[in-house]
Coordinates of C-alpha atoms in Angstrom, one line a residue:
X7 CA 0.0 0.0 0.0
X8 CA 2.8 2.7 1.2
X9 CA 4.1 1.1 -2.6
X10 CA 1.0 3.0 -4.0
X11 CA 1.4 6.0 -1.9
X12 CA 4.6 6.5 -3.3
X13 CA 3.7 7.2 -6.9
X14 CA 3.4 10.7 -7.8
X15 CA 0.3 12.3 -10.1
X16 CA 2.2 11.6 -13.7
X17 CA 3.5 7.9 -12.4
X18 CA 0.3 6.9 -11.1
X19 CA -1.8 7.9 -14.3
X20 CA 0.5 6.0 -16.3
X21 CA 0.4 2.8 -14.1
X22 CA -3.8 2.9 -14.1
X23 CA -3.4 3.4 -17.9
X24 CA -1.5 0.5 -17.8
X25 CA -3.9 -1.7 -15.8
X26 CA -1.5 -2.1 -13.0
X27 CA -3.7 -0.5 -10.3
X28 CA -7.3 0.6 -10.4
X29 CA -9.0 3.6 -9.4
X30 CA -10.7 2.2 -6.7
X31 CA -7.6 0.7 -5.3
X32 CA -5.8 4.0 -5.5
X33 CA -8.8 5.9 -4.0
X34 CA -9.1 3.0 -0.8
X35 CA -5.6 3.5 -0.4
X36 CA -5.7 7.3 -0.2
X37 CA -9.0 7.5 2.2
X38 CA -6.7 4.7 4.3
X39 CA -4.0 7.2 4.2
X40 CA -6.2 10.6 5.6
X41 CA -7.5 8.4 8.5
X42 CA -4.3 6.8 9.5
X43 CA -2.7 10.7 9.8
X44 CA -6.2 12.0 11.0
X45 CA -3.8 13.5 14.0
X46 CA -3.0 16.2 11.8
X47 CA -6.2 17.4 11.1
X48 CA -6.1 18.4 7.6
X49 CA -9.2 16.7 6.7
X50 CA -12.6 18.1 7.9
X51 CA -14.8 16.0 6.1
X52 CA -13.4 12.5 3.9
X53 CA -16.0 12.0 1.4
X54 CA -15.3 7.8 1.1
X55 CA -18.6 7.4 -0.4
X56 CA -18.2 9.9 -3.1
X57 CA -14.6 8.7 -3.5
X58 CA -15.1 4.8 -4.0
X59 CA -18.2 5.7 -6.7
X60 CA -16.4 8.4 -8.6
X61 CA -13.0 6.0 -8.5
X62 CA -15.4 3.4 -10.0
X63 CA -16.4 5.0 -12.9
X64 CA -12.8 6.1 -13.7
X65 CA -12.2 2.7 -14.1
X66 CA -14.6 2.1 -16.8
X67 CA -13.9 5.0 -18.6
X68 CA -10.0 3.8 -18.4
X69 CA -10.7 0.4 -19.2
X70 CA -13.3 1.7 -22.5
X71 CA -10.5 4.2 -22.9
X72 CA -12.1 7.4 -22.8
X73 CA -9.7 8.4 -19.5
X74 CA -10.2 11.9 -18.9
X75 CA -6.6 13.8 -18.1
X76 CA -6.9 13.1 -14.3
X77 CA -8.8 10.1 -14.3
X78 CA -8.3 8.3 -10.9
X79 CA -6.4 10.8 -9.0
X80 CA -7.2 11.4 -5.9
X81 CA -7.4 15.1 -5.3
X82 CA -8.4 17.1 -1.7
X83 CA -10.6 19.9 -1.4
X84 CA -9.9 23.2 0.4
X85 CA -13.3 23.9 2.3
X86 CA -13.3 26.9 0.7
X87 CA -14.4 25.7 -2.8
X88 CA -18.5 24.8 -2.6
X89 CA -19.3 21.0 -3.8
X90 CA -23.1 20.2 -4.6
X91 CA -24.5 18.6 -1.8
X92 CA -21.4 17.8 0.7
X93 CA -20.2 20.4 3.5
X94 CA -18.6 23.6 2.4
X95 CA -18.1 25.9 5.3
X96 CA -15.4 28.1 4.5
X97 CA -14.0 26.2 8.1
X98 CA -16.1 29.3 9.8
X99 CA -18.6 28.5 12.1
X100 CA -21.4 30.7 11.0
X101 CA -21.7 28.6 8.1
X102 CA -21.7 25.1 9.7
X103 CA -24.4 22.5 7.6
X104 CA -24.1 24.6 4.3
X105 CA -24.7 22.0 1.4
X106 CA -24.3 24.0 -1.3
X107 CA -26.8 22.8 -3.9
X108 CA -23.8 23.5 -6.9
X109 CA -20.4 22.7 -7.8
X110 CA -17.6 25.1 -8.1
X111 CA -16.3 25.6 -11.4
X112 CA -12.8 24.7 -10.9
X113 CA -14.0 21.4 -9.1
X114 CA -16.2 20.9 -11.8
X115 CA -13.5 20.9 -14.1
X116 CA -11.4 18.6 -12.0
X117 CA -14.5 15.9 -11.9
X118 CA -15.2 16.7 -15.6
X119 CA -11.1 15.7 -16.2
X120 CA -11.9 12.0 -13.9
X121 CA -10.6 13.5 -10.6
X122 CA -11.4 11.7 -7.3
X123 CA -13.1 14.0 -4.5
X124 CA -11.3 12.1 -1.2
X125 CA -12.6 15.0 0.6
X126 CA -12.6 18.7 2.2
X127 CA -9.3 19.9 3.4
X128 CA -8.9 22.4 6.5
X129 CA -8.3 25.9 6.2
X130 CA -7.8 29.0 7.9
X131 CA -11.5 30.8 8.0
X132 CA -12.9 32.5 5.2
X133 CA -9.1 32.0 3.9
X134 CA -7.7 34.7 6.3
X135 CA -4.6 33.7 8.1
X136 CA -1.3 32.5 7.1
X137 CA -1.2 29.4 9.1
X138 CA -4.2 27.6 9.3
X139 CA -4.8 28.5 12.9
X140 CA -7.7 30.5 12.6
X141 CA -10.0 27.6 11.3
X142 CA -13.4 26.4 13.6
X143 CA -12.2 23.2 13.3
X144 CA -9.0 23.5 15.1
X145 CA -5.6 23.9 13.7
X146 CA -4.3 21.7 10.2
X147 CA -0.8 20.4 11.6
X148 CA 2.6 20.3 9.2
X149 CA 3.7 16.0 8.8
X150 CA 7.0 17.4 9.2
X151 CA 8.2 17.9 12.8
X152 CA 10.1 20.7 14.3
X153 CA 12.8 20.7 17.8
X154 CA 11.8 18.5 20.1
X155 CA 8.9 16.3 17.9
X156 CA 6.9 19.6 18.6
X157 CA 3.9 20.2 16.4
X158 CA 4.6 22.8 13.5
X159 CA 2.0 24.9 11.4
X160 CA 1.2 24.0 7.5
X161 CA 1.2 27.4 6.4
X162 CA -2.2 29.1 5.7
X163 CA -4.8 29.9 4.4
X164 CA -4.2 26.4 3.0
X165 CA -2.6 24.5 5.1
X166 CA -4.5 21.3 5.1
X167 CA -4.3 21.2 1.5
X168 CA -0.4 21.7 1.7
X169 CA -0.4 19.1 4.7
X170 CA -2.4 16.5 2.9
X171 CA 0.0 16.5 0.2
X172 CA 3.3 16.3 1.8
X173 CA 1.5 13.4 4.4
X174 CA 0.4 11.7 1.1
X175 CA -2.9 11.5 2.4
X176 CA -3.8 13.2 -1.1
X177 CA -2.1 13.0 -4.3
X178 CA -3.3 16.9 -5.3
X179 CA -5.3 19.6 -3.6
X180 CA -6.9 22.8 -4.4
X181 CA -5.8 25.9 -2.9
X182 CA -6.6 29.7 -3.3
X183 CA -3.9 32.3 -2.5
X184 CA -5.2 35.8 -1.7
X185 CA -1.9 37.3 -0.2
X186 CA 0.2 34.1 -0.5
X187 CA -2.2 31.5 0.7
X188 CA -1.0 28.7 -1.6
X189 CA 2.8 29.8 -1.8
X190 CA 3.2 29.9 1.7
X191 CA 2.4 26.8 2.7
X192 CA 3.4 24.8 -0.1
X193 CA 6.9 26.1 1.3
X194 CA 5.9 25.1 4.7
X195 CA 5.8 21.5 3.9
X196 CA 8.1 21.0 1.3
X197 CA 5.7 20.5 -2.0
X198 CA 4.6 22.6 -5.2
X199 CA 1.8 25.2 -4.9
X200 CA 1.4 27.4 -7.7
X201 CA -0.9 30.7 -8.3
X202 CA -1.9 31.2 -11.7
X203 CA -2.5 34.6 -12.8
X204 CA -5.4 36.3 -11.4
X205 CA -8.1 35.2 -14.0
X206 CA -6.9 32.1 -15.0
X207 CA -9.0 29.9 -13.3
X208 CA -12.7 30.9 -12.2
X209 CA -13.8 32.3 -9.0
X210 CA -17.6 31.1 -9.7
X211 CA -18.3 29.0 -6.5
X212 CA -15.4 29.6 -4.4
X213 CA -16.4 31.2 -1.0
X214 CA -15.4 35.0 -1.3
X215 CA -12.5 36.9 0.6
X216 CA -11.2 39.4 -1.4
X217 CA -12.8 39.6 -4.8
X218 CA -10.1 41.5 -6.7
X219 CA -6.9 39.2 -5.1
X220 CA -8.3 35.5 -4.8
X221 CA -7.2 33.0 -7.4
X222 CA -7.2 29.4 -6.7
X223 CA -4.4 26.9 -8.0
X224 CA -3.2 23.2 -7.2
X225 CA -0.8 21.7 -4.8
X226 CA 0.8 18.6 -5.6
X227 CA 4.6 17.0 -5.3
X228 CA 6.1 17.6 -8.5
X229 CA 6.5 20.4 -11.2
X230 CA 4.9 18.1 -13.6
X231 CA 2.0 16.7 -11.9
X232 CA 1.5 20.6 -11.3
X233 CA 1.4 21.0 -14.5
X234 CA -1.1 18.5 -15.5
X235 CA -3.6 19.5 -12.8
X236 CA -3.4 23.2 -13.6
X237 CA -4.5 22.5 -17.1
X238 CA -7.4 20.6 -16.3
X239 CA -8.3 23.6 -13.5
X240 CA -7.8 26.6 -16.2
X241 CA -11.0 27.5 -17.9
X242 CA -12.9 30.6 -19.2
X243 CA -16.1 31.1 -17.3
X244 CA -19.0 33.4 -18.5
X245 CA -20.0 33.5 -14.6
X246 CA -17.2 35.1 -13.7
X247 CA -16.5 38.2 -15.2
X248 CA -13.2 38.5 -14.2
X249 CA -12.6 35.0 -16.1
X250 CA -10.3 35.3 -18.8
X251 CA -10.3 34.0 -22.6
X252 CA -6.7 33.9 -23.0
X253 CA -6.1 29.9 -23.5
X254 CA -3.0 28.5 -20.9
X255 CA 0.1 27.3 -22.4
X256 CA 1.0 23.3 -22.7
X257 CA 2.5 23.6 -19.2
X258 CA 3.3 19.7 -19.4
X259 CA 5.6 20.6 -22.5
X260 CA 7.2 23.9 -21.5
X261 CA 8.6 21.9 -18.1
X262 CA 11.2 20.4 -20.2
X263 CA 12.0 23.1 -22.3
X264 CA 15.3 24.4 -19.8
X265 CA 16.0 27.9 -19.1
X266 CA 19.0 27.9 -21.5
X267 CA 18.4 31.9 -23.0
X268 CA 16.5 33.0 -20.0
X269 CA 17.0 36.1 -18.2
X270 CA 15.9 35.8 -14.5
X271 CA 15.5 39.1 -12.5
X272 CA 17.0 38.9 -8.6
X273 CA 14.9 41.8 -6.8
X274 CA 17.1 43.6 -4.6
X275 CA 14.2 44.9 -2.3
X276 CA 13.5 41.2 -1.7
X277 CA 16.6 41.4 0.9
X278 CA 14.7 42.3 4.2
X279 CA 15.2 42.4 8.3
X280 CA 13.9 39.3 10.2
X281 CA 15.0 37.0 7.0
X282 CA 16.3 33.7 8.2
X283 CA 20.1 33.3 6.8
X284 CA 19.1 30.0 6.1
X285 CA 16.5 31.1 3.2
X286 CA 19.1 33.7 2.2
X287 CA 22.0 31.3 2.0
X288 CA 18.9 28.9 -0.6
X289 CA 18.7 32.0 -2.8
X290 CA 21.7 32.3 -3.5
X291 CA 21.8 28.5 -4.4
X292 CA 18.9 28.8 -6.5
X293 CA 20.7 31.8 -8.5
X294 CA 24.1 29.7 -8.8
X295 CA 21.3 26.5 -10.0
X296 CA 19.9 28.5 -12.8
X297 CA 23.4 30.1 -13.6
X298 CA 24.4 26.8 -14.1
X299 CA 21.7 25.5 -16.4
X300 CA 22.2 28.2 -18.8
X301 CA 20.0 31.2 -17.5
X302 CA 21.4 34.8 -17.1
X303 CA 20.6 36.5 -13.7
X304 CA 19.9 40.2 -14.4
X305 CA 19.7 42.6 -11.0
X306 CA 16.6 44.4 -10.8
X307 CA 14.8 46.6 -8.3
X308 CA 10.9 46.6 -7.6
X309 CA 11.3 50.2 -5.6
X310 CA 6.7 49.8 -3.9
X311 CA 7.9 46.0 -2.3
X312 CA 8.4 47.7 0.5
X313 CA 4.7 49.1 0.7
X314 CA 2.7 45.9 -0.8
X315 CA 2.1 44.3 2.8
X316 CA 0.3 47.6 4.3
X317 CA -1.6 48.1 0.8
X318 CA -2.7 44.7 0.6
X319 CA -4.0 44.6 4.8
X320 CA -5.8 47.4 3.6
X321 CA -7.4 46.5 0.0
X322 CA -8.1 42.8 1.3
X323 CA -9.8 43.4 4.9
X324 CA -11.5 46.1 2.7
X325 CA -13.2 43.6 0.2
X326 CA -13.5 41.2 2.9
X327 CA -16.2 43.6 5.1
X328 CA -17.9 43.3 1.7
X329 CA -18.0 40.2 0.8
X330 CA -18.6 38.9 4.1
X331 CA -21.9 41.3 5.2
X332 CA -24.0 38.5 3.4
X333 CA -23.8 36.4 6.3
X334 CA -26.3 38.0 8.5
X335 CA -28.2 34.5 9.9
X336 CA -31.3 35.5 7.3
X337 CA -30.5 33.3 4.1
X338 CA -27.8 30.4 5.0
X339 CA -25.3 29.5 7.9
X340 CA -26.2 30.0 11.8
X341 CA -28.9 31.9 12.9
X342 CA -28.5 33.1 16.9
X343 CA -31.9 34.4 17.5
X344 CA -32.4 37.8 19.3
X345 CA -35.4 40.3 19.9
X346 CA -34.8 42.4 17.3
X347 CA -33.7 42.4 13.4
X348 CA -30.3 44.2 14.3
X349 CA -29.6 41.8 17.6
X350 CA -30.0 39.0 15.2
X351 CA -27.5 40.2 13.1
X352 CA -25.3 41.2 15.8
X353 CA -25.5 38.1 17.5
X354 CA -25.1 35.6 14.6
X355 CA -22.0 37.3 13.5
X356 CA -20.2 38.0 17.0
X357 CA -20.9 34.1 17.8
X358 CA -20.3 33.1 14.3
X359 CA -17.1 34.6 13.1
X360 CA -13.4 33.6 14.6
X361 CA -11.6 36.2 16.0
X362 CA -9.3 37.3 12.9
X363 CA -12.4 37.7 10.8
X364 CA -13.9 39.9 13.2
X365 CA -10.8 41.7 13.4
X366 CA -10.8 42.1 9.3
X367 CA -14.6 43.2 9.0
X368 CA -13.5 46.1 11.3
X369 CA -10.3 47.3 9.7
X370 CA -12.1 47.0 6.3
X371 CA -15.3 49.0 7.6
X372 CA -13.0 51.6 9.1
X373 CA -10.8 52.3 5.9
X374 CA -14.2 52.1 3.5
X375 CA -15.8 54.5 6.1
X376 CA -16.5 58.1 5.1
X377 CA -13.5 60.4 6.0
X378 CA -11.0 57.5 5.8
X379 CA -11.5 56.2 2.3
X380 CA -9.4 58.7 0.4
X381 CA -6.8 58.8 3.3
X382 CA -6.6 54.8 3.3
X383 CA -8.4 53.3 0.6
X384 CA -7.8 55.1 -1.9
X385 CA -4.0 55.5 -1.1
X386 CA -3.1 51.9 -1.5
X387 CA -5.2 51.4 -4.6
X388 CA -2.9 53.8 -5.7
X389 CA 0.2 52.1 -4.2
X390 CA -1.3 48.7 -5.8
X391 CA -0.5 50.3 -9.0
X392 CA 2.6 51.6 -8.5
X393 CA 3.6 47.8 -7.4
X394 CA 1.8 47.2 -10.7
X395 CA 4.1 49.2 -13.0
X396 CA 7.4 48.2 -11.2
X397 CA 6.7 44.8 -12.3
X398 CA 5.8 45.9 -15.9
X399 CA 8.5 47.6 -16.0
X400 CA 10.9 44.7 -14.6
X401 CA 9.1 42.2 -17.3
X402 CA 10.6 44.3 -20.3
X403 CA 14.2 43.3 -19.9
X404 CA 13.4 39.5 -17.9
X405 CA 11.4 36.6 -18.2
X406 CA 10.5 35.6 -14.6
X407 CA 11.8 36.4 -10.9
X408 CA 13.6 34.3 -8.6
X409 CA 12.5 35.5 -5.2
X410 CA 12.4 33.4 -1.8
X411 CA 8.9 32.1 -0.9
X412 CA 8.9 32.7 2.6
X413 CA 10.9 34.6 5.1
X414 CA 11.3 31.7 7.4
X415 CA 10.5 27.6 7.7
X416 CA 7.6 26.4 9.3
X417 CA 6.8 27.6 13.0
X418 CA 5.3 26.0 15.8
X419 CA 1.6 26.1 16.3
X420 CA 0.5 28.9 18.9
X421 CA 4.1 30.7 18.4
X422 CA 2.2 33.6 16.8
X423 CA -1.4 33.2 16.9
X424 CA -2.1 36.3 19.4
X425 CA 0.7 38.2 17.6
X426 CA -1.3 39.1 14.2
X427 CA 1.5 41.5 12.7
X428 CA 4.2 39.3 13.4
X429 CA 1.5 36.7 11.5
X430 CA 1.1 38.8 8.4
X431 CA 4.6 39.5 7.9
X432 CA 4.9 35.7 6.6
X433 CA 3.5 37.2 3.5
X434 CA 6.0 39.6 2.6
X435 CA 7.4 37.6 -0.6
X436 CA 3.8 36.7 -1.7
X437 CA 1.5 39.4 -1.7
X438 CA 3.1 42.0 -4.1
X439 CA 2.2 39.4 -6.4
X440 CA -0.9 38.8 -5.7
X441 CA -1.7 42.7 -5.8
X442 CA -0.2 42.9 -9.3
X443 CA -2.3 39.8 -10.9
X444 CA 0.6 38.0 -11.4
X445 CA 1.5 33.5 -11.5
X446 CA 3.7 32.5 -9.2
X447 CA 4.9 29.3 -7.9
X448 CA 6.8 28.2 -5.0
X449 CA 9.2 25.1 -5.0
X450 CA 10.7 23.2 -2.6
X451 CA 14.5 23.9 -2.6
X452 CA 16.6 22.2 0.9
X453 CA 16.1 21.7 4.1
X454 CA 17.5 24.1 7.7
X455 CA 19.5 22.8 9.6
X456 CA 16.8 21.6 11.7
X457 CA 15.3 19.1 8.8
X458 CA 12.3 21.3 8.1
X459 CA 11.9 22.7 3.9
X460 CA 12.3 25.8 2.5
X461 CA 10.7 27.0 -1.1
X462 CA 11.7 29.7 -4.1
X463 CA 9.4 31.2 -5.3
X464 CA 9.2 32.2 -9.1
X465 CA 7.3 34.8 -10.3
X466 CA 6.3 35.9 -14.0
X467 CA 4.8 37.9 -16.5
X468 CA 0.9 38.1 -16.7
X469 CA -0.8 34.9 -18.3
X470 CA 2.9 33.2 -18.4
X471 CA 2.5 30.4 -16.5
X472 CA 4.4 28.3 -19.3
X473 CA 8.0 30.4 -18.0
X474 CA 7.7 30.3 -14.5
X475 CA 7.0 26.2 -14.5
X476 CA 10.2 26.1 -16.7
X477 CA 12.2 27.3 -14.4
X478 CA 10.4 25.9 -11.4
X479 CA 10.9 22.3 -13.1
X480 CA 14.7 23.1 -13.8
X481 CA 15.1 24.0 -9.6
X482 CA 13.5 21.5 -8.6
X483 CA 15.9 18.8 -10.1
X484 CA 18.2 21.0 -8.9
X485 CA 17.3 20.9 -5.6
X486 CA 16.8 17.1 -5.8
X487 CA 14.2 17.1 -2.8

């Protein structure tokens, strides 16, 4: 069974093609996996049912041979993606026994392409966090282990999707990275997590955080299986307006293409206090790697970095007081009943919502709030497109960026939870991309000295997905990991 385990995405579609294991094997053997690690809580829900039909059906469609492109695979959901008639909750609370009666596009897509829903992966709530501690359902925990066999975060807002992964108690998993969400974590515990540009894949069904800044992507162990699931993700969707029509590249053939001719920009600004020496020291490595492989390494500055983290915790708690005044205990979710209209809607959300949410409704209602608007608002819009044009700018004379993904490895869990600035600064490498629209993906690259993983993160032009996975495929057998 561990046999089976072992197989990455590409190996095992080959070996059901092949007849050597079935779907339904493979599924058994995955579902076996999730409750055997159940300690690290990256599961909320395992869907076996679902799992062992769908797996099922794969295997008549393989053995009539009209295989879809991920027909078999076992594949996690973040509970932040709604699934016709099973749990999707956002992990919050105030939306506990929502059964959405429709499927998110993207999951739709990965059914449509033969995937196998195992089941809904933990999260931080309504995506906000950056390591999975904010979730009603209890911390997601990292499978690797820090000093002392002490319990380490996954990274957030997707940490039970990156967790799942590494633990192969999933062979893929959605994600959605707001700030850094899928980056992050995918660092955390050592596997590939990519962020397509904003537009690539469709929005239509995926709980809401911030409108203008979520994008979801997959998580899996290799560059290639990346590859394979992001095609079958990547679609145009007319209910989503921000969907786009420009078709993604053959990812699967572009990630053995080399970066011999490349020119791969090193942001200076990407130097910062409170970086571990460690990640610095992996940089560099990851400079000398593509150096080596034929790439040219061209200095460049991005002068707004240094301002994307206070734009972004203004834009995104903005969009969240938004998007998240729907819940109000009237139309789905909780309901905590009160004598009045207003006490009902004060009560549902002050017992429904976690702590950081609460804390994000408020800084968003204060900077949308007449008075403060132009002196907040406003002001970071602007900053967002100053961060905007640096990149534009940077793109004209390089293909893709090599930055670190993280500023640090993984952390223990309740290290930083009452500390929420110290929290946010784990997205310092991530969100100026995320506020600029752009793909990025993050790859493991070594390990501390302690044995825990560190990522690169590669970052590229709009819509170029095809680059950065080049030069993610050519570090990661590099790296070897």
């Amino acid at each position: 069974m561990s046999d089976l385990l072992d197989l990455n995405a590409v190996e095992v579609r080959n070996a059901l093609d092949e007849k050597a294991i079935s779907a339904v094997e493979l599924a058994t053997a995955y579902l076996g996996a999730a409750e055997a690690t159940s300690n690290l809580n990256n599961y909320v829900e395992l869907t076996a049912d679902h799992a062992l039909a769908m797996a099922a059906v794969s295997d008549k469609r393989i053995a009539e041979g009209t295989a879809g492109l991920l027909e078999g695979l076992p594949i996690g959901v973040k509970d932040l993606f709604c699934t016709k008639e099973v749990s999707s909750t956002a992990c919050s609370k105030i939306l506990k026994g929502f059964k959405p009666p429709y499927e998110s596009t993207v999951t739709s897509n990965l059914w449509a392409a033969g995937g196998v829903m195992l089941g809904k992966l933990n999260c931080d709530e309504f995506a906000m966090g950056s390591a999975n501690e904010t979730s009603a359902y209890g911390p997601a925990i990292n499978p690797w282990r820090g000093k002392d066999d002490v319990d380490l975060v996954p990274g957030g807002s997707s940490g039970g999707s990156a967790s799942a992964v590494a633990a192969r108690s999933a062979l893929m998993a959605t994600g959605t990275d707001t700030g850094g969400s899928i980056r992050q974590p995918a660092a955390f515990c050592g596997v590939v997590g990519l962020k397509p540009t904003y537009g690539r894949c469709s929005r239509w069904g995926i709980v809401a955080f911030a409108s203008s800044l979520d994008q979801a992507g997959p998580f899996t162990r290799t560059v290639a299986d990346n590859a394979l699931m992001m095609t079958a993700m990547a679609s145009h969707d007319a209910k989503d307006s921000t969907s786009t029509q420009i078709p993604l590249q053959d990812l699967t053939r572009a990630i053995g293409d080399g970066v011999k001719g490349m020119k791969i920009g090193v942001p200076r600004e990407y130097v910062m206090d409170g970086m571990d020496g460690e990640v610095v020291k992996l940089w560099e490595q990851g400079q000398v790697w593509l150096r080596d492989a034929g790439a040219e390494l061209v200095d460049v500055s991005l002068p707004h970095t240094k301002y994307a983290l206070p734009a972004y915790y203004i834009i995104a708690p903005a969009e969240a007081s938004s998007n998240l005044a729907r819940y109000d205990g009237v139309r789905f979710g909780m309901r905590v009943d009160a004598d009045t209209l207003d006490g009902m809607y004060e009560a549902t959300r002050a017992d429904g919502f976690g702590e950081e949410v609460q804390r994000r409704i408020m800084i968003g209602t204060y900077v949308l709030s007449a008075g403060y608007y132009d002196a907040y608002y406003l002001k970071a819009q602007k900053v967002r497109r100053l961060i905007k044009d640096d990149f534009d700018t940077v793109f004209q004379s390089v293909d893709a960026l090599l930055t670190p993904a993280t500023p640090t490895a993984a952390f223990p869990v309740g290290r930083k939870i009452d500390d929420p600035v110290t929290n946010y600064l784990n997205d310092v490498f991530t969100v100026p991309a995320n506020l600029a629209g752009l793909p990025g993906i993050s790859v493991p690259g070594g390990l501390t000295s302690d044995g825990l993983p560190l990522g690169l993160q590669v970052v590229g032009r709009p819509f170029d997905e095809a680059a950065i996975s080049r030069v993610a495929a050519v570090l990661e057998d590099a790296a070897g990991f």
